[in-house]
Amino acid sequence: MSFNTSPSNAAEYAWEKDDVFGRIASRYDLLCDMFSCGIHRLWKRRVAQRIASEPWNTLIDGATGTGDIILRLLPILSAQGRTMIAADISPKMLAIAERRLDRFAETVKLCQLDAENMSSIADNSVDAYSLSLVLKICDRQRVLREALRILKPGGRLIVLEASNIRIGLLHRAYLRYMSICMPALGWLATGGDASAYRYLLQGIRDFPTAEALATEMTQLGFTEVAFERLSLGIVAIHSARKPAA
C-alpha cells in the first residue's frame, strides 16, 4: 500500500499508516479546547450559522469527528424534510459522535467515509457539504475534487480551516506560541502520543493562506469562492459553489 505524500497534504498525514485520531478520539474534544483556549466553539457556531443560512435538503458533514458541527446546527434550523449525514473515516470518532447524536437518530445518519474517496456517494447528489479543520491533515486537492463531484450543480461547500494572520509579525508570534504550547499540551492530553500534535502543528504551519486556498478552489472549478477570517485569521470559513450548469 502506498501512502499519500502529496504536496497538498500539509501535514504529510496518512490515516492508513498512523490512526492517531482513532487513538485520541476520547480526548479529541479536550485537545480542541486546550489548543484553542475554547475559541473553537465560537468558530464552529459560526460555521453552523453559515450552513443553516443556505438552502439545502441534503447535507454531508465530512470528517465530522465527534459531531460538533451537527450538534450546533440542529438547534438553529428545522430538520423537517432534511437529510443530514455525519461522516468520518475513524470508527472510534464516529462511535463518540453516535453517542452525542443519539437523541437525533431519526434526523442524522452516521456513515464511515473517507473524504478523499467517497465512492459510495453518487455524483451530483448532495446540496451542501461541510468540512471543519480537516483539510490540513489530508490531501486537500483530492478532498476538494470529491466535494465538487458529489455536490449537485449549484451546491454549496463550506469549509472551516486553519488560515493566516495578515500581520506577519503576529502570525509568526502565533506559530511560535503553537510550536511551544502544542507539544506540551498535546503530550499532557494524549498521554505522550507525540504524533497527535506533530501532525496538527505541521498542518497549521504549512497550510496555504486564505487567499491561496481560495485560488485553489477556483482553479479546481468552484465558483463564488469567498472566505471570512475569524480570530484575526487563525482560521477562516471558506465558501464556494459548484457551477450551476
Rosetta silent file (secondary structure, phi, psi, omega in degrees, C-alpha in Angstrom):
SEQUENCE: MSFNTSPSNAAEYAWEKDDVFGRIASRYDLLCDMFSCGIHRLWKRRVAQRIASEPWNTLIDGATGTGDIILRLLPILSAQGRTMIAADISPKMLAIAERRLDRFAETVKLCQLDAENMSSIADNSVDAYSLSLVLKICDRQRVLREALRILKPGGRLIVLEASNIRIGLLHRAYLRYMSICMPALGWLATGGDASAYRYLLQGIRDFPTAEALATEMTQLGFTEVAFERLSLGIVAIHSARKPAA
SCORE:     score description
SCORE:     0.000 S_00000001
   1 L     0.000  135.071  177.086    0.000    0.000    0.000 S_00000001
   2 L  -103.112  143.024 -177.502    1.305    3.458   -0.844 S_00000001
   3 L  -108.068  145.900 -172.719    0.560    6.421    1.392 S_00000001
   4 L   -73.185  119.382  172.967   -0.194    9.900    0.169 S_00000001
   5 L  -121.893   35.289 -179.407    2.678   12.380    0.494 S_00000001
   6 L   -59.469  146.577  174.944    1.232   14.874   -1.974 S_00000001
   7 L   -57.728  -20.914  179.121    2.375   18.499   -1.675 S_00000001
   8 L   -86.863    5.349  173.396   -1.277   19.331   -0.975 S_00000001
   9 L  -101.769   89.246 -170.934   -1.154   17.220    2.200 S_00000001
  10 L   -57.767  -36.419 -177.177    0.218   19.912    4.539 S_00000001
  11 L   -89.415   -5.849 -174.570    0.675   17.572    7.499 S_00000001
  12 L    52.442   43.187 -176.466    2.009   14.661    5.403 S_00000001
  13 L  -104.205  137.809  174.876   -0.517   12.564    7.289 S_00000001
  14 L  -132.734  113.838 -175.391   -1.953    9.221    6.143 S_00000001
  15 L   -62.849  -28.050  179.332   -4.581    7.660    8.386 S_00000001
  16 L   -64.799  -28.788 -176.400   -3.840    4.191    6.973 S_00000001
  17 L   -88.712  -34.735 -175.211   -0.307    4.458    8.315 S_00000001
  18 L  -147.572   98.470 -177.253   -0.977    6.086   11.671 S_00000001
  19 L   -81.768   59.033 -175.558   -4.508    6.086   13.079 S_00000001
  20 H   -64.476  -35.826 -177.498   -3.640    8.799   15.591 S_00000001
  21 H   -74.745  -23.530  169.705   -7.133   10.283   15.621 S_00000001
  22 H   -68.895  -39.097 -179.435   -8.576    6.894   16.439 S_00000001
  23 H   -68.010  -34.034 -175.700   -6.164    6.655   19.361 S_00000001
  24 L  -104.050   13.722 -174.854   -7.036   10.088   20.722 S_00000001
  25 H   -53.450  -43.131 -177.021  -10.759   10.040   19.899 S_00000001
  26 H   -69.593  -15.618 -178.989  -11.810   10.065   23.562 S_00000001
  27 H  -114.016    5.814 -173.474   -9.583   13.100   24.180 S_00000001
  28 H   -62.718  -45.279 -179.311  -10.128   14.944   20.922 S_00000001
  29 H   -63.882  -36.400  175.608  -12.609   17.496   22.276 S_00000001
  30 H   -62.949  -42.656  177.952  -10.270   18.193   25.190 S_00000001
  31 H   -60.089  -44.481  179.695   -7.420   18.779   22.735 S_00000001
  32 H   -59.593  -43.103  179.103   -9.544   21.240   20.745 S_00000001
  33 H   -64.585  -41.485 -177.041  -10.360   23.168   23.924 S_00000001
  34 H   -70.006  -45.408 -176.644   -6.736   23.213   25.045 S_00000001
  35 H   -68.128  -33.095 -175.664   -5.183   24.203   21.711 S_00000001
  36 H  -106.071    2.735 -174.601   -7.711   26.972   21.018 S_00000001
  37 L    57.060   32.271  177.369   -8.456   28.045   24.620 S_00000001
  38 L    83.980   -4.997 -175.312  -12.063   27.100   23.859 S_00000001
  39 L   -68.669  -21.730  179.873  -12.393   29.527   20.932 S_00000001
  40 H   -58.114  -26.148  178.692  -13.072   26.650   18.515 S_00000001
  41 H   -63.929  -39.336  177.373  -16.584   26.556   19.954 S_00000001
  42 H   -68.703  -40.113  178.553  -17.239   30.058   18.583 S_00000001
  43 H   -60.132  -46.290 -176.503  -15.744   29.122   15.212 S_00000001
  44 H   -69.104  -33.001  175.559  -17.969   26.065   14.934 S_00000001
  45 H   -63.967  -41.034  178.720  -21.043   28.023   15.974 S_00000001
  46 H   -65.424  -40.661  176.856  -20.334   30.488   13.178 S_00000001
  47 H   -61.141  -44.551  179.063  -19.918   27.631   10.682 S_00000001
  48 H   -59.476  -40.345  177.779  -23.241   26.150   11.794 S_00000001
  49 H   -62.827  -39.823  178.940  -24.892   29.529   11.240 S_00000001
  50 H   -65.198  -42.474  178.622  -23.435   29.711    7.742 S_00000001
  51 H   -63.304  -43.778 -177.806  -24.677   26.215    6.900 S_00000001
  52 H   -65.140  -26.264 -178.452  -28.130   26.978    8.289 S_00000001
  53 L   -77.558  -10.983 -178.852  -28.342   30.124    6.152 S_00000001
  54 L   -91.327  145.984  174.375  -28.021   28.084    2.938 S_00000001
  55 L   -80.532  119.580  178.225  -30.997   26.434    1.190 S_00000001
  56 L  -158.016  155.528  173.956  -30.456   22.670    1.179 S_00000001
  57 L  -112.642  -27.889 -178.868  -32.241   19.384    1.711 S_00000001
  58 E  -126.738  123.668 -179.718  -29.236   17.054    1.867 S_00000001
  59 E  -126.276  135.193  166.284  -26.077   17.847    3.840 S_00000001
  60 E  -111.451  125.847  170.719  -22.950   15.820    4.455 S_00000001
  61 E   -98.788   98.243 -176.167  -20.721   16.966    7.295 S_00000001
  62 E   -77.521  152.298 -177.165  -17.461   15.333    6.258 S_00000001
  63 L    47.362   50.837 -172.797  -14.757   14.447    8.794 S_00000001
  64 L   -67.198  -17.665 -179.022  -17.405   15.150   11.414 S_00000001
  65 L    62.132 -122.887 -179.391  -15.185   13.934   14.252 S_00000001
  66 L   -92.348   12.868  173.301  -17.275   13.838   17.412 S_00000001
  67 L    87.981   18.494 -174.921  -20.219   15.544   15.696 S_00000001
  68 H   -57.163  -46.282 -175.407  -19.621   19.125   16.871 S_00000001
  69 H   -65.881  -45.309  179.044  -20.917   20.889   13.761 S_00000001
  70 H   -61.031  -41.712  179.625  -24.114   18.830   13.536 S_00000001
  71 H   -61.599  -33.452  178.839  -24.769   19.370   17.250 S_00000001
  72 H   -83.001  -21.904 -177.784  -24.540   23.125   16.755 S_00000001
  73 H   -80.713  -41.010 -172.718  -26.589   23.036   13.568 S_00000001
  74 H   -57.783  -40.599 -177.743  -29.626   21.112   14.792 S_00000001
  75 H   -71.458  -14.198 -172.990  -30.932   23.698   17.300 S_00000001
  76 H  -110.277   10.237  175.295  -30.917   26.545   14.762 S_00000001
  77 L  -145.815  162.268  174.515  -32.822   25.018   11.850 S_00000001
  78 L   -84.106  122.326 -177.974  -35.871   22.978   11.113 S_00000001
  79 L   -83.590   -5.775 -176.741  -34.802   19.425   10.364 S_00000001
  80 L   -61.744  127.523  178.237  -38.127   18.554    8.756 S_00000001
  81 L    77.838    5.484 -179.113  -37.625   17.278    5.225 S_00000001
  82 L  -108.535  150.516  173.975  -33.824   17.433    5.517 S_00000001
  83 E  -116.576  123.459  178.317  -31.232   14.671    5.356 S_00000001
  84 E  -120.718  130.022  179.544  -28.061   15.122    7.395 S_00000001
  85 E  -119.194  120.551  174.294  -25.147   12.711    7.234 S_00000001
  86 E   -95.819  115.510 -172.269  -22.343   12.879    9.786 S_00000001
  87 E  -122.888  144.416  175.479  -19.356   11.162    8.165 S_00000001
  88 E  -158.105  155.096  178.630  -15.847   10.322    9.293 S_00000001
  89 L   -79.973  -21.657 -173.673  -13.114    7.842    8.394 S_00000001
  90 L   -93.808  117.389  177.011  -12.487    6.902   12.040 S_00000001
  91 H   -60.366  -33.470 -178.442  -14.850    4.329   13.593 S_00000001
  92 H   -71.680  -38.027  174.332  -13.815    5.494   17.075 S_00000001
  93 H   -64.210  -44.612 -179.463  -14.644    9.106   16.271 S_00000001
  94 H   -63.039  -34.316  179.348  -17.989    8.026   14.788 S_00000001
  95 H   -63.056  -38.731  177.321  -18.765    5.997   17.897 S_00000001
  96 H   -69.804  -43.522  177.503  -18.450    9.141   20.008 S_00000001
  97 H   -59.297  -39.486 -179.591  -20.496   11.154   17.505 S_00000001
  98 H   -62.062  -42.061  178.353  -23.182    8.456   17.594 S_00000001
  99 H   -65.383  -40.474 -177.994  -23.471    8.705   21.374 S_00000001
 100 H   -71.035  -29.972 -176.716  -23.648   12.505   21.250 S_00000001
 101 L  -101.462   11.259 -173.072  -26.233   12.484   18.449 S_00000001
 102 H   -55.640  -40.011 -177.088  -28.267    9.563   19.768 S_00000001
 103 H   -72.491   -9.052  177.896  -31.348   11.676   20.538 S_00000001
 104 H  -110.211   24.693 -173.132  -31.340   12.883   16.918 S_00000001
 105 L   -59.236  -28.421 -179.831  -31.131    9.392   15.393 S_00000001
 106 L   -77.035  -16.277 -176.196  -34.250    9.966   13.271 S_00000001
 107 L  -104.117  -36.606 -172.420  -32.720   13.090   11.741 S_00000001
 108 E  -115.029  128.273  173.386  -28.996   12.360   11.425 S_00000001
 109 E  -100.948  144.378  176.837  -27.401    9.347    9.786 S_00000001
 110 E  -108.734  141.768 -174.158  -23.822    8.370   10.539 S_00000001
 111 E  -148.445  134.918  176.302  -21.590    6.964    7.843 S_00000001
 112 E   -83.849  113.975 -177.696  -17.944    5.910    7.645 S_00000001
 113 L  -137.727  142.385  171.911  -16.491    7.800    4.684 S_00000001
 114 E   -93.217  116.199 -176.136  -13.017    8.751    3.505 S_00000001
 115 L   -61.064  -20.296  179.157  -13.202   12.393    2.430 S_00000001
 116 L   -83.199  -15.608 -176.980  -10.505   11.700   -0.179 S_00000001
 117 E  -157.578   86.683 -177.372  -12.524    8.939   -1.848 S_00000001
 118 L   -99.846   62.759 -173.841  -16.275    8.828   -1.244 S_00000001
 119 L   -63.058  -22.438 -179.708  -17.062    6.238   -3.898 S_00000001
 120 L   -80.177   -8.172  178.474  -20.314    5.271   -2.170 S_00000001
 121 L   -99.235  125.287 -175.473  -21.707    8.786   -2.674 S_00000001
 122 L   -70.275  155.410  173.303  -23.173    9.361   -6.135 S_00000001
 123 L   -59.818  145.568  171.587  -22.191   12.208   -8.408 S_00000001
 124 L    52.395   46.817 -173.023  -24.351   15.348   -8.142 S_00000001
 125 L  -121.998   -5.267 -172.255  -26.271   14.057   -5.134 S_00000001
 126 E  -123.578  134.500  179.385  -25.635   16.477   -2.243 S_00000001
 127 E   -77.815  -37.830 -176.853  -26.962   20.013   -1.764 S_00000001
 128 E  -143.898  146.973 -178.009  -24.389   21.093    0.818 S_00000001
 129 E  -139.935  125.928 -179.129  -21.089   19.738    2.094 S_00000001
 130 E  -119.636  146.770  178.263  -19.238   20.968    5.160 S_00000001
 131 E  -139.838  137.572 -179.447  -15.710   20.289    6.391 S_00000001
 132 E  -134.355  120.044  171.095  -14.082   21.532    9.574 S_00000001
 133 L    56.097   39.548  179.624  -10.401   21.529   10.490 S_00000001
 134 L  -123.840  -24.797 -175.327   -9.534   18.545    8.304 S_00000001
 135 H   -60.921  -26.657 -178.041   -8.010   19.901    5.079 S_00000001
 136 H   -76.075  -12.438 -179.007   -4.672   20.464    6.816 S_00000001
 137 H  -118.376   23.984  176.704   -4.313   16.753    7.636 S_00000001
 138 L  -147.769  179.366  175.373   -5.327   15.247    4.296 S_00000001
 139 L   -81.280   98.200 -172.313   -4.742   15.706    0.583 S_00000001
 140 H   -64.498  -29.503  178.449   -6.896   18.786    0.179 S_00000001
 141 H   -64.272  -44.804  178.661   -6.850   18.601   -3.630 S_00000001
 142 H   -65.051  -41.367 -179.810   -8.386   15.135   -3.574 S_00000001
 143 H   -63.609  -44.069 -178.686  -10.901   16.162   -0.913 S_00000001
 144 H   -68.426  -34.899  175.941  -11.973   19.250   -2.837 S_00000001
 145 H   -65.244  -39.818  176.982  -12.311   17.285   -6.080 S_00000001
 146 H   -64.564  -39.705  177.387  -14.556   14.800   -4.281 S_00000001
 147 H   -59.940  -44.053 -179.961  -16.599   17.684   -2.906 S_00000001
 148 H   -64.169  -36.185 -178.551  -17.028   19.057   -6.419 S_00000001
 149 H   -68.245  -46.249 -171.998  -18.062   15.613   -7.690 S_00000001
 150 H   -81.842  -22.350  179.710  -20.744   14.842   -5.098 S_00000001
 151 E   -68.900  142.701  172.260  -22.292   18.312   -4.938 S_00000001
 152 E   -69.375  155.073  171.792  -25.306   18.994   -7.118 S_00000001
 153 E   -52.984  127.202 -175.978  -24.948   21.807   -9.656 S_00000001
 154 E    88.508   -4.354 -179.261  -25.337   24.952   -7.587 S_00000001
 155 E   -67.710  157.289 -171.357  -24.486   23.037   -4.405 S_00000001
 156 E  -111.142  135.255  173.337  -22.608   24.771   -1.594 S_00000001
 157 E  -110.630  130.692  177.698  -19.281   23.907    0.045 S_00000001
 158 E  -129.144  124.183 -172.777  -18.469   25.410    3.460 S_00000001
 159 E  -129.040  127.119  169.180  -15.035   24.817    4.999 S_00000001
 160 E  -102.087  124.879 -177.250  -13.569   25.856    8.350 S_00000001
 161 E  -153.425  162.553  175.072   -9.800   25.617    8.275 S_00000001
 162 E   -54.836  147.462 -177.870   -6.505   26.981    9.574 S_00000001
 163 L  -143.572 -156.460 -176.426   -5.542   30.255    7.969 S_00000001
 164 L  -129.649  136.742  171.622   -3.090   33.124    8.257 S_00000001
 165 L   -76.069  127.678 -171.734   -2.996   36.282   10.352 S_00000001
 166 L   -67.385  -28.220  176.416   -2.430   39.059    7.835 S_00000001
 167 L   -81.107  110.681 -172.037    0.010   40.938   10.086 S_00000001
 168 H   -54.038  -42.501 -178.392    3.207   38.978    9.545 S_00000001
 169 H   -62.519  -42.450  178.595    4.684   39.668   12.978 S_00000001
 170 H   -66.538  -39.208 -179.735    1.531   38.452   14.723 S_00000001
 171 H   -64.770  -42.759  178.289    1.336   35.363   12.534 S_00000001
 172 H   -64.810  -37.378  177.830    4.937   34.430   13.303 S_00000001
 173 H   -65.493  -39.702  178.207    4.298   35.004   17.012 S_00000001
 174 H   -63.304  -45.413  179.165    1.214   32.760   16.841 S_00000001
 175 H   -63.361  -37.417  177.724    3.171   29.974   15.137 S_00000001
 176 H   -64.633  -43.828  177.057    5.908   30.331   17.739 S_00000001
 177 H   -58.745  -46.266 -179.410    3.342   30.098   20.520 S_00000001
 178 H   -64.986  -37.103 -178.863    1.839   26.986   18.939 S_00000001
 179 H   -66.988  -24.441  178.487    5.244   25.369   18.449 S_00000001
 180 H   -90.423  -47.462 -173.290    5.895   25.737   22.188 S_00000001
 181 H   -79.973  -37.543 -176.077    2.460   25.129   23.652 S_00000001
 182 H   -60.283  -46.328  177.432    1.060   22.499   21.296 S_00000001
 183 H   -59.981  -41.836 -178.386    3.714   19.845   22.086 S_00000001
 184 H   -67.086  -48.617 -179.438    3.354   20.406   25.826 S_00000001
 185 H   -67.342  -40.181  178.708   -0.437   20.431   25.854 S_00000001
 186 H   -62.659  -41.520  179.192   -0.646   17.578   23.354 S_00000001
 187 H   -61.582  -43.777 -179.398    1.696   15.437   25.408 S_00000001
 188 H   -66.492  -43.729 -173.965   -0.386   16.017   28.536 S_00000001
 189 H   -73.693  -27.522 -175.561   -3.737   15.460   26.839 S_00000001
 190 H  -109.016    7.372  179.260   -2.752   12.314   24.940 S_00000001
 191 L    67.445   32.805  175.026   -0.536   10.646   27.497 S_00000001
 192 L    92.414   16.258  178.357    2.626   11.194   25.476 S_00000001
 193 L   -80.867   92.276 -172.153    1.355   10.405   21.946 S_00000001
 194 H   -61.392  -33.986 -175.429    3.823   12.630   20.058 S_00000001
 195 H   -64.762  -28.518 -177.096    2.260   12.083   16.629 S_00000001
 196 H   -57.251  -45.456 -178.188   -1.013   13.680   17.727 S_00000001
 197 H   -91.956  -20.360  178.726    0.445   17.168   17.941 S_00000001
 198 H   -64.748  -45.234  179.266    3.209   16.734   15.343 S_00000001
 199 H   -64.169  -45.544 -177.161    0.684   16.331   12.513 S_00000001
 200 H   -64.099  -42.430 -179.051   -1.503   19.178   13.715 S_00000001
 201 H   -65.682  -44.278  178.584    1.398   21.584   14.165 S_00000001
 202 H   -64.404  -39.637  179.476    2.871   20.814   10.751 S_00000001
 203 H   -62.226  -39.943  177.788   -0.556   21.107    9.161 S_00000001
 204 H   -67.776  -44.445 -175.203   -1.085   24.564   10.657 S_00000001
 205 H   -67.311  -38.403 -172.707    2.414   25.767    9.774 S_00000001
 206 H  -102.276    6.729 -179.678    2.417   24.559    6.168 S_00000001
 207 L   -76.142  146.202 -179.217   -1.210   25.195    5.247 S_00000001
 208 L   -65.528  160.664  174.718   -1.802   27.788    2.496 S_00000001
 209 L   -66.187  166.137  178.226   -3.031   31.278    3.214 S_00000001
 210 H   -58.509  -40.620 -179.964   -6.734   32.039    2.915 S_00000001
 211 H   -65.247  -41.518 -178.531   -6.081   33.713   -0.411 S_00000001
 212 H   -67.486  -39.597  178.217   -4.090   30.743   -1.725 S_00000001
 213 H   -66.089  -39.693  177.086   -6.759   28.237   -0.685 S_00000001
 214 H   -61.072  -39.482  177.551   -9.428   30.353   -2.367 S_00000001
 215 H   -64.290  -42.159  178.326   -7.325   30.320   -5.544 S_00000001
 216 H   -59.352  -44.301 -179.859   -7.012   26.520   -5.359 S_00000001
 217 H   -61.076  -43.096  179.268  -10.792   26.192   -5.072 S_00000001
 218 H   -63.691  -43.612 -179.481  -11.305   28.430   -8.075 S_00000001
 219 H   -65.275  -28.388  178.310   -8.746   26.541  -10.144 S_00000001
 220 H   -77.209  -14.997  176.370  -10.490   23.256   -9.319 S_00000001
 221 L   121.672   -1.265  177.676  -13.739   24.602  -10.779 S_00000001
 222 L   -74.645  153.822  175.714  -15.659   26.146   -7.883 S_00000001
 223 E  -120.455  172.818  179.022  -17.382   29.493   -8.324 S_00000001
 224 E    50.625   40.822 -178.006  -18.452   32.235   -5.897 S_00000001
 225 E   -76.886  129.400  179.865  -15.394   31.450   -3.783 S_00000001
 226 E  -149.815  164.527  176.268  -15.114   33.635   -0.685 S_00000001
 227 E  -147.282  155.738  178.777  -13.700   33.484    2.812 S_00000001
 228 E  -128.738  117.433  177.504  -14.214   35.085    6.205 S_00000001
 229 E   -76.304  140.567  175.511  -11.304   35.311    8.641 S_00000001
 230 E  -122.704  148.677  178.799  -12.051   34.602   12.304 S_00000001
 231 H    52.545   51.482  178.631   -9.903   35.448   15.342 S_00000001
 232 H    71.625   -9.439 -177.333   -7.638   37.737   13.280 S_00000001
 233 H   122.034    9.333  174.225   -7.109   34.943   10.763 S_00000001
 234 L   -57.718  -38.858  173.042   -6.156   31.989   12.951 S_00000001
 235 E  -134.820  167.976  174.398   -8.889   30.224   10.986 S_00000001
 236 E  -143.171  148.803  172.405  -11.127   31.146    8.082 S_00000001
 237 E   -99.873  117.475  177.727  -14.504   29.984    6.821 S_00000001
 238 E  -100.192  140.534  174.311  -14.352   29.364    3.078 S_00000001
 239 E  -130.280  147.086 -179.498  -17.462   29.067    0.962 S_00000001
 240 E  -156.119  162.115 -178.748  -17.773   28.036   -2.671 S_00000001
 241 E  -128.833  142.321  171.628  -20.395   26.827   -5.111 S_00000001
 242 L   -75.092  134.399 -178.044  -20.420   24.134   -7.745 S_00000001
 243 L   -51.930  140.194 -174.745  -21.251   25.758  -11.092 S_00000001
 244 L   -71.171  -24.395 -176.668  -24.971   25.604  -11.765 S_00000001
 245 L   -78.990    0.000    0.000  -24.577   24.472  -15.369 S_00000001
